[in-house]
Amino acid sequence: MNSERFLKFLGRGAAAALALIAVMGLIGAQTPGASPGPDGKEWSDEFDSCTSIQVGRLATVDGSVITCHTCDGPYRQWVNIVPHQKWPDKSMNKVYSGRMHTEFTADLRGIVQTGEIPQVPETYRFLNTAYPALNEHGLAIGETTIGGRRELVNNEGMFMIEELERIALERCKTAREAIKLIGELVKQYGYGDFGECITIADGKEVWHFEIMGAGPLEKGAVWAAVRIPDDHVGISANIPRIPEIDLKNPDRYMASENIFQVAQDMGWWDPKGGKPFKFWEAYGGGRGKPFSTREFFVLDKLAPSLKLSMDMPELPFSVKPEKKLSVRDVLAIYRDPYEGTDLDMTKNLMVRRPQPRPKPGETPAAPPAEPQMVKSPAASAWMSRDVINLVNGMPPATDTPRIMPARTIPISGCAYATVLQVRGWLPPSVGAICWFAFDNPAMSARIPIFAGTTELPPGFEICGQHQFRLDSAAWAFRRANRLATLKWGQTRKTVEATIAEFEDKAFADLPLLEKKVQEILASKTPDKEAFTVEAYLTKYTNDMARSAVQRYLELGDKFWMLIAMSL
C-alpha cells in the first residue's frame, strides 16, 4: 500500500485509529525495573522478555541445527545486512552501546562509543538485527537476558552483549570459535551488560552460553557454555539454567578461568560445603528455581513421559524429544499460547452462543433448554492488563481469578522474532535460514532470510517503536495484529490461514531454491548465469518480504473495517 492509499484509508478516523493502535501497542509490554543499568536498560529481579529454544541436529527430522530468539520489549526493529568487508592495516573496530533503541540505520541518537579494538583484515556479512543473528557462513545466534547477580554488574566494561554477538558474527565460522573469541574479548576489555544467555549454532552443534560481569572491581566476566546434546532440545527464557559443569570434558563444557573463584569470594559457593557447584545456583541471584512457565511448557510438551512438574526444584537442562522436530514444529511452538492446557488464559471466558436472528416472517426458534457456551470472541492470550483487571474485578467475586495471567512465549510486546535453521550439508548461503517475523510471532507470517541474502527492502530499515510511520515494514504487521487481537475469535482463522499460506509457499520452494543454488555454484561458466547465488536468494527473500508486508496492510484494512462496523 502506498502512502497516498494508506492516508486515504485513515481518512477522518486517523486520530482515533492512531490512538487505538497506541493503546493496543501496550498489550504484552514488560514491566520496567526500578533503576537504570547499562545501555539505559532497567534492572529487574525477574527479567521477563526473550525466549530461545535450541535443537540439536539428531533431534530434528532432517539434521538441521536450530536456535531461536524473540526480541521481546521496546527494542529496535530496524534490520539490515552488513556486507562482507576487507580492512586496511591498523584499522580499528569501534565498540558502542545505545544501538538498541535507534530508529533507523544511520540514527546516532543515544549512541556512545565505549572503546575500540584492532580490526581484522576481513569481516563476514551478517544479518544485523538488534541482537545480530546470522552470518554468511551459517553461524547463528539467539539471545535472552537472564539478569543474574546485580553485584556483578560493571558499567565500565566495554562490551554489551549485542556488540559481542556482532563481532563474533564478523569473525567466526563455528559456535566454538565464537565462544572462545567472546571469552577472550571480555577478559581483555571487560563486560558491561547484565547477565545474558546467547545460544550459538552452526551446522553441527548448538551451545548454550551464559555470561555476567565479574563485579565492579574486575573488568572481566564470569561465563559458562554447555553444548546441547545432539539428540536434545534446550531452552533459555530469562533465568540462568546451567547446572553442574565438567571442565574435564571440553567437548561439552567451556567456562571462564574465574568461574569457581568469584563464587567463592562472594560467598555464593563453598567447595568444602559438600554441595556440587551449579552455575545457576551460584550466579542466579537467589531466584529459587532455574526455570519458569516457558521452560516447563516446552520441555514437558516435547518429553511428556518424563512427567515434569512446576513443583519440581529443578528441571532437566535439556530433554530428548519423544518425536523429532521439524523447523515448522519449532515455528508452531513460538505461536502457542498454551491453549487447551491448565495455563490457558482464556479457558474461563465463555459466553452464550448467539442465537440466529429469524428472517422476516419466520417464527423465532425456541431457545435451548441449556444455553450453549462458547469462548468469547474478545478472548485471547494477548489481552491488556486493563481488560484482565476489569474481568477479574467484575461481580460476583470468585475464589480464583477468571483470568490467570501466564507468560506465553509469543507476546504482543515482541519487536521481532527469529528461528535460525542451519543445514550443514548444504552450502551456507542457502542452508542457513533466518525465519524472521515482526511483532507477535503468533500472528505474523515468517519471512525466510538466507545467509546468502545481501539486501532487504527499505521498509525493514525503519524501526516502528518511536512513532507511527508509513515507511516502516514493522507497522504493517503491528497494525493488523493489534486490530486482530480485539476480535480474535473472528479474525483468528484469517490470520492463521495467512501464516500457513506463506509457510507453505516457502517450504514448497526450498527444494527448488537449493537445486538452483547448487547449479549456479557448479557452473563452469558462472559469468553466463542469469544470477549469482547472492542475487538469486536476495530476490527471493525480497519478493517474499514485500508480499508479506502488502498482505498484512490488506489485513489491517479488513480488520479495521470489522472493528469499525461492530462498535
mmCIF file with all atom_site columns, C-alpha atoms in Angstrom, residues 83-87 93 119-125 136 169-171:
data_model
loop_
_atom_site.group_PDB
_atom_site.id
_atom_site.type_symbol
_atom_site.label_atom_id
_atom_site.label_alt_id
_atom_site.label_comp_id
_atom_site.label_asym_id
_atom_site.label_entity_id
_atom_site.label_seq_id
_atom_site.pdbx_PDB_ins_code
_atom_site.Cartn_x
_atom_site.Cartn_y
_atom_site.Cartn_z
_atom_site.occupancy
_atom_site.B_iso_or_equiv
_atom_site.pdbx_formal_charge
_atom_site.auth_seq_id
_atom_site.auth_comp_id
_atom_site.auth_asym_id
_atom_site.auth_atom_id
_atom_site.pdbx_PDB_model_num
ATOM 1  C CA . PRO A 1 83  ? 28.267 -6.602  3.862  1.00 0.00 ? 83  PRO A CA 1
ATOM 2  C CA . HIS A 1 84  ? 31.424 -8.696  3.782  1.00 0.00 ? 84  HIS A CA 1
ATOM 3  C CA . GLN A 1 85  ? 34.293 -6.221  4.062  1.00 0.00 ? 85  GLN A CA 1
ATOM 4  C CA . LYS A 1 86  ? 38.082 -6.009  3.848  1.00 0.00 ? 86  LYS A CA 1
ATOM 5  C CA . TRP A 1 87  ? 40.003 -3.585  6.025  1.00 0.00 ? 87  TRP A CA 1
ATOM 6  C CA . ASN A 1 93  ? 36.746 -1.666  15.203 1.00 0.00 ? 93  ASN A CA 1
ATOM 7  C CA . GLN A 1 119 ? 40.177 -4.715  13.320 1.00 0.00 ? 119 GLN A CA 1
ATOM 8  C CA . VAL A 1 120 ? 40.829 -7.981  11.482 1.00 0.00 ? 120 VAL A CA 1
ATOM 9  C CA . PRO A 1 121 ? 41.744 -7.912  7.767  1.00 0.00 ? 121 PRO A CA 1
ATOM 10 C CA . GLU A 1 122 ? 38.345 -9.290  6.689  1.00 0.00 ? 122 GLU A CA 1
ATOM 11 C CA . THR A 1 123 ? 34.866 -9.398  8.250  1.00 0.00 ? 123 THR A CA 1
ATOM 12 C CA . TYR A 1 124 ? 31.893 -11.548 7.232  1.00 0.00 ? 124 TYR A CA 1
ATOM 13 C CA . ARG A 1 125 ? 28.459 -10.464 6.044  1.00 0.00 ? 125 ARG A CA 1
ATOM 14 C CA . GLU A 1 136 ? 27.294 -15.775 5.640  1.00 0.00 ? 136 GLU A CA 1
ATOM 15 C CA . LEU A 1 169 ? 29.474 -12.973 13.506 1.00 0.00 ? 169 LEU A CA 1
ATOM 16 C CA . GLU A 1 170 ? 32.016 -10.737 11.774 1.00 0.00 ? 170 GLU A CA 1
ATOM 17 C CA . ARG A 1 171 ? 34.926 -13.035 12.618 1.00 0.00 ? 171 ARG A CA 1
#
